[in-house]
Amino acid sequence: MQGYQEKRDLERTAVRIFINLYNHNYESKLRLLYQRERPDAVLQHRNHHMIGVEITHLFYDSEEAKRLLGRSQSRNLNQEVVEMLIAELNKRIQTKEMKINNYATAYPIALIIRNASPAFGMSDILRAKELIYKPQGRFTHVWFLSRDGSDEWLMKDLQQL
């Protein structure tokens, strides 16, 4: 049960970051309608149109995830390379893409990816943009949330790269 609540809390934080960035940058304002499992959350535009969102968190590897979530005291840091993070990013996009193919929704679905890895920021990802997998499925957008050397969150639609 604790793992489920932690997952929901992480998703709620990611969707709040996304909504704040989206509403700051776009005229069509969004709000969280509700969280659920398929898709992870449903948002609503001011004009009452709904959009489903799948949410995932990107870590460099499982050891980094454990360390950042307080489940490991290990300080053993390997040489981290952006290509490995991009490989993990691509795997997450493809996994979520396969997952939504089984959804029966009356509204479009977007993907939100929150970069939780402190080792790499938005500029690192954008420099390697040619390596990023572009989904062919039903995602209207692939929103990537990341910091870039500061506490400020940035947002980029990976579908537009």
PDB file of C-alpha atoms in Angstrom:
ATOM      1  CA  MET A   1       0.000   0.000   0.000  1.00  0.00           C
ATOM      2  CA  GLN A   2       2.867   2.403   0.769  1.00  0.00           C
ATOM      3  CA  GLY A   3       4.269   1.920  -2.753  1.00  0.00           C
ATOM      4  CA  TYR A   4       0.881   2.729  -4.278  1.00  0.00           C
ATOM      5  CA  GLN A   5       0.542   5.921  -2.213  1.00  0.00           C
ATOM      6  CA  GLU A   6       4.092   6.955  -3.081  1.00  0.00           C
ATOM      7  CA  LYS A   7       3.311   6.440  -6.788  1.00  0.00           C
ATOM      8  CA  ARG A   8       0.139   8.549  -6.486  1.00  0.00           C
ATOM      9  CA  ASP A   9       2.025  11.301  -4.645  1.00  0.00           C
ATOM     10  CA  LEU A  10       4.749  11.368  -7.306  1.00  0.00           C
ATOM     11  CA  GLU A  11       2.103  11.517 -10.040  1.00  0.00           C
ATOM     12  CA  ARG A  12       0.210  14.299  -8.262  1.00  0.00           C
ATOM     13  CA  THR A  13       3.403  16.341  -7.912  1.00  0.00           C
ATOM     14  CA  ALA A  14       4.272  15.836 -11.586  1.00  0.00           C
ATOM     15  CA  VAL A  15       0.790  16.836 -12.762  1.00  0.00           C
ATOM     16  CA  ARG A  16       0.856  19.955 -10.566  1.00  0.00           C
ATOM     17  CA  ILE A  17       4.221  20.997 -12.007  1.00  0.00           C
ATOM     18  CA  PHE A  18       2.852  20.378 -15.498  1.00  0.00           C
ATOM     19  CA  ILE A  19      -0.365  22.346 -14.922  1.00  0.00           C
ATOM     20  CA  ASN A  20       1.558  25.305 -13.472  1.00  0.00           C
ATOM     21  CA  LEU A  21       3.932  25.391 -16.450  1.00  0.00           C
ATOM     22  CA  TYR A  22       1.161  24.838 -18.978  1.00  0.00           C
ATOM     23  CA  ASN A  23      -1.092  27.529 -17.521  1.00  0.00           C
ATOM     24  CA  HIS A  24       1.830  29.955 -17.417  1.00  0.00           C
ATOM     25  CA  ASN A  25       2.683  29.352 -21.086  1.00  0.00           C
ATOM     26  CA  TYR A  26      -0.682  28.766 -22.749  1.00  0.00           C
ATOM     27  CA  GLU A  27      -3.912  30.727 -22.882  1.00  0.00           C
ATOM     28  CA  SER A  28      -6.113  27.620 -22.605  1.00  0.00           C
ATOM     29  CA  LYS A  29      -5.919  26.891 -18.862  1.00  0.00           C
ATOM     30  CA  LEU A  30      -5.964  23.386 -17.393  1.00  0.00           C
ATOM     31  CA  ARG A  31      -7.047  21.971 -14.058  1.00  0.00           C
ATOM     32  CA  LEU A  32      -6.795  18.520 -12.514  1.00  0.00           C
ATOM     33  CA  LEU A  33     -10.178  16.851 -12.677  1.00  0.00           C
ATOM     34  CA  TYR A  34      -9.193  13.577 -10.978  1.00  0.00           C
ATOM     35  CA  GLN A  35      -6.495  10.938 -10.607  1.00  0.00           C
ATOM     36  CA  ARG A  36      -7.074   7.303 -11.458  1.00  0.00           C
ATOM     37  CA  GLU A  37      -5.274   4.358 -13.029  1.00  0.00           C
ATOM     38  CA  ARG A  38      -6.135   4.337 -16.732  1.00  0.00           C
ATOM     39  CA  PRO A  39      -5.019   7.006 -17.543  1.00  0.00           C
ATOM     40  CA  ASP A  40      -3.141   8.279 -14.466  1.00  0.00           C
ATOM     41  CA  ALA A  41      -5.006  11.593 -14.403  1.00  0.00           C
ATOM     42  CA  VAL A  42      -7.693  13.465 -16.280  1.00  0.00           C
ATOM     43  CA  LEU A  43      -7.314  17.196 -16.842  1.00  0.00           C
ATOM     44  CA  GLN A  44      -9.894  19.651 -18.046  1.00  0.00           C
ATOM     45  CA  HIS A  45      -9.472  22.760 -20.181  1.00  0.00           C
ATOM     46  CA  ARG A  46     -11.420  25.875 -19.308  1.00  0.00           C
ATOM     47  CA  ASN A  47     -13.709  25.078 -22.259  1.00  0.00           C
ATOM     48  CA  HIS A  48     -14.544  21.738 -20.541  1.00  0.00           C
ATOM     49  CA  HIS A  49     -12.620  19.563 -23.021  1.00  0.00           C
ATOM     50  CA  MET A  50     -10.866  16.756 -21.183  1.00  0.00           C
ATOM     51  CA  ILE A  51      -7.448  15.220 -21.738  1.00  0.00           C
ATOM     52  CA  GLY A  52      -6.062  12.097 -20.128  1.00  0.00           C
ATOM     53  CA  VAL A  53      -2.437  11.972 -19.051  1.00  0.00           C
ATOM     54  CA  GLU A  54      -0.111   9.105 -18.416  1.00  0.00           C
ATOM     55  CA  ILE A  55       2.689  10.059 -16.025  1.00  0.00           C
ATOM     56  CA  THR A  56       6.132   8.569 -15.597  1.00  0.00           C
ATOM     57  CA  HIS A  57       9.300   9.547 -13.788  1.00  0.00           C
ATOM     58  CA  LEU A  58      12.712   9.302 -15.376  1.00  0.00           C
ATOM     59  CA  PHE A  59      15.678   8.205 -13.290  1.00  0.00           C
ATOM     60  CA  TYR A  60      19.139   7.412 -14.620  1.00  0.00           C
ATOM     61  CA  ASP A  61      18.895   3.876 -13.255  1.00  0.00           C
ATOM     62  CA  SER A  62      17.241   1.886 -10.478  1.00  0.00           C
ATOM     63  CA  GLU A  63      20.019   2.675  -7.996  1.00  0.00           C
ATOM     64  CA  GLU A  64      19.532   6.416  -8.514  1.00  0.00           C
ATOM     65  CA  ALA A  65      15.769   5.974  -8.057  1.00  0.00           C
ATOM     66  CA  LYS A  66      16.296   4.072  -4.787  1.00  0.00           C
ATOM     67  CA  ARG A  67      18.763   6.691  -3.542  1.00  0.00           C
ATOM     68  CA  LEU A  68      16.511   9.650  -4.404  1.00  0.00           C
ATOM     69  CA  LEU A  69      13.435   7.977  -2.892  1.00  0.00           C
ATOM     70  CA  GLY A  70      15.321   7.242   0.337  1.00  0.00           C
ATOM     71  CA  ARG A  71      15.631   3.484  -0.121  1.00  0.00           C
ATOM     72  CA  SER A  72      19.408   3.289  -0.518  1.00  0.00           C
ATOM     73  CA  GLN A  73      22.331   4.819   1.288  1.00  0.00           C
ATOM     74  CA  SER A  74      24.739   3.838  -1.457  1.00  0.00           C
ATOM     75  CA  ARG A  75      27.026   6.608  -2.648  1.00  0.00           C
ATOM     76  CA  ASN A  76      28.536   4.440  -5.363  1.00  0.00           C
ATOM     77  CA  LEU A  77      28.166   6.707  -8.391  1.00  0.00           C
ATOM     78  CA  ASN A  78      29.123   5.339 -11.774  1.00  0.00           C
ATOM     79  CA  GLN A  79      30.178   7.440 -14.719  1.00  0.00           C
ATOM     80  CA  GLU A  80      26.815   8.643 -16.015  1.00  0.00           C
ATOM     81  CA  VAL A  81      26.338   9.279 -19.714  1.00  0.00           C
ATOM     82  CA  VAL A  82      23.362  10.969 -21.315  1.00  0.00           C
ATOM     83  CA  GLU A  83      22.907   8.169 -23.847  1.00  0.00           C
ATOM     84  CA  MET A  84      21.985   5.785 -21.018  1.00  0.00           C
ATOM     85  CA  LEU A  85      19.416   8.257 -19.703  1.00  0.00           C
ATOM     86  CA  ILE A  86      17.985   8.657 -23.218  1.00  0.00           C
ATOM     87  CA  ALA A  87      17.780   4.861 -23.533  1.00  0.00           C
ATOM     88  CA  GLU A  88      15.769   4.774 -20.290  1.00  0.00           C
ATOM     89  CA  LEU A  89      13.608   7.675 -21.546  1.00  0.00           C
ATOM     90  CA  ASN A  90      12.890   5.809 -24.798  1.00  0.00           C
ATOM     91  CA  LYS A  91      12.008   2.652 -22.875  1.00  0.00           C
ATOM     92  CA  ARG A  92       9.528   4.605 -20.711  1.00  0.00           C
ATOM     93  CA  ILE A  93       7.904   6.238 -23.754  1.00  0.00           C
ATOM     94  CA  GLN A  94       7.519   2.878 -25.522  1.00  0.00           C
ATOM     95  CA  THR A  95       6.125   1.187 -22.395  1.00  0.00           C
ATOM     96  CA  LYS A  96       3.525   3.920 -21.913  1.00  0.00           C
ATOM     97  CA  GLU A  97       2.706   3.875 -25.634  1.00  0.00           C
ATOM     98  CA  MET A  98       1.930   0.144 -25.481  1.00  0.00           C
ATOM     99  CA  LYS A  99      -0.107   0.661 -22.310  1.00  0.00           C
ATOM    100  CA  ILE A 100      -2.437   3.282 -23.781  1.00  0.00           C
ATOM    101  CA  ASN A 101      -3.214   1.159 -26.817  1.00  0.00           C
ATOM    102  CA  ASN A 102      -5.498  -0.818 -24.478  1.00  0.00           C
ATOM    103  CA  TYR A 103      -7.358   2.249 -23.197  1.00  0.00           C
ATOM    104  CA  ALA A 104     -10.887   3.013 -24.305  1.00  0.00           C
ATOM    105  CA  THR A 105     -11.286   6.739 -23.717  1.00  0.00           C
ATOM    106  CA  ALA A 106     -13.417   9.404 -25.329  1.00  0.00           C
ATOM    107  CA  TYR A 107     -10.675  12.013 -24.986  1.00  0.00           C
ATOM    108  CA  PRO A 108      -7.071  12.398 -26.172  1.00  0.00           C
ATOM    109  CA  ILE A 109      -4.129  11.225 -24.058  1.00  0.00           C
ATOM    110  CA  ALA A 110      -0.802  12.946 -23.474  1.00  0.00           C
ATOM    111  CA  LEU A 111       2.316  11.687 -21.719  1.00  0.00           C
ATOM    112  CA  ILE A 112       4.052  13.602 -18.936  1.00  0.00           C
ATOM    113  CA  ILE A 113       7.637  12.597 -18.162  1.00  0.00           C
ATOM    114  CA  ARG A 114       9.189  14.180 -15.095  1.00  0.00           C
ATOM    115  CA  ASN A 115      12.978  14.005 -15.127  1.00  0.00           C
ATOM    116  CA  ALA A 116      13.907  13.123 -11.549  1.00  0.00           C
ATOM    117  CA  SER A 117      17.597  12.606 -12.278  1.00  0.00           C
ATOM    118  CA  PRO A 118      19.772  15.395 -10.868  1.00  0.00           C
ATOM    119  CA  ALA A 119      22.649  14.222 -13.105  1.00  0.00           C
ATOM    120  CA  PHE A 120      21.109  15.600 -16.315  1.00  0.00           C
ATOM    121  CA  GLY A 121      18.923  18.575 -17.155  1.00  0.00           C
ATOM    122  CA  MET A 122      16.786  19.837 -19.994  1.00  0.00           C
ATOM    123  CA  SER A 123      19.748  21.105 -22.037  1.00  0.00           C
ATOM    124  CA  ASP A 124      21.380  17.641 -21.899  1.00  0.00           C
ATOM    125  CA  ILE A 125      18.213  16.039 -23.230  1.00  0.00           C
ATOM    126  CA  LEU A 126      17.774  18.636 -25.968  1.00  0.00           C
ATOM    127  CA  ARG A 127      21.395  18.192 -27.105  1.00  0.00           C
ATOM    128  CA  ALA A 128      20.638  14.495 -27.658  1.00  0.00           C
ATOM    129  CA  LYS A 129      17.209  15.069 -29.244  1.00  0.00           C
ATOM    130  CA  GLU A 130      18.006  12.995 -32.337  1.00  0.00           C
ATOM    131  CA  LEU A 131      18.237   9.905 -30.076  1.00  0.00           C
ATOM    132  CA  ILE A 132      14.759  10.361 -28.562  1.00  0.00           C
ATOM    133  CA  TYR A 133      12.053   7.937 -29.663  1.00  0.00           C
ATOM    134  CA  LYS A 134       8.995   9.576 -31.241  1.00  0.00           C
ATOM    135  CA  PRO A 135       5.837   7.623 -30.427  1.00  0.00           C
ATOM    136  CA  GLN A 136       3.627   6.639 -33.326  1.00  0.00           C
ATOM    137  CA  GLY A 137       0.629   5.903 -31.136  1.00  0.00           C
ATOM    138  CA  ARG A 138      -2.147   7.971 -29.691  1.00  0.00           C
ATOM    139  CA  PHE A 139      -0.203  10.498 -27.591  1.00  0.00           C
ATOM    140  CA  THR A 140      -1.149  14.037 -28.535  1.00  0.00           C
ATOM    141  CA  HIS A 141       1.929  15.365 -26.736  1.00  0.00           C
ATOM    142  CA  VAL A 142       4.941  14.011 -24.872  1.00  0.00           C
ATOM    143  CA  TRP A 143       5.578  16.670 -22.252  1.00  0.00           C
ATOM    144  CA  PHE A 144       9.053  16.494 -20.708  1.00  0.00           C
ATOM    145  CA  LEU A 145       9.511  18.275 -17.374  1.00  0.00           C
ATOM    146  CA  SER A 146      13.032  18.904 -16.179  1.00  0.00           C
ATOM    147  CA  ARG A 147      15.237  21.267 -14.306  1.00  0.00           C
ATOM    148  CA  ASP A 148      18.431  22.602 -15.823  1.00  0.00           C
ATOM    149  CA  GLY A 149      20.883  23.620 -13.126  1.00  0.00           C
ATOM    150  CA  SER A 150      18.351  25.552 -11.032  1.00  0.00           C
ATOM    151  CA  ASP A 151      15.200  24.924  -9.007  1.00  0.00           C
ATOM    152  CA  GLU A 152      13.022  26.166 -11.872  1.00  0.00           C
ATOM    153  CA  TRP A 153      11.071  23.543 -13.822  1.00  0.00           C
ATOM    154  CA  LEU A 154      11.088  23.687 -17.618  1.00  0.00           C
ATOM    155  CA  MET A 155       8.719  22.009 -20.066  1.00  0.00           C
ATOM    156  CA  LYS A 156       9.194  20.847 -23.638  1.00  0.00           C
ATOM    157  CA  ASP A 157       6.970  18.783 -25.931  1.00  0.00           C
ATOM    158  CA  LEU A 158       9.271  16.005 -27.191  1.00  0.00           C
ATOM    159  CA  GLN A 159       6.872  15.400 -30.111  1.00  0.00           C
ATOM    160  CA  GLN A 160       7.901  18.825 -31.461  1.00  0.00           C
ATOM    161  CA  LEU A 161      11.665  18.191 -31.522  1.00  0.00           C
TER     162      LEU A 161
END
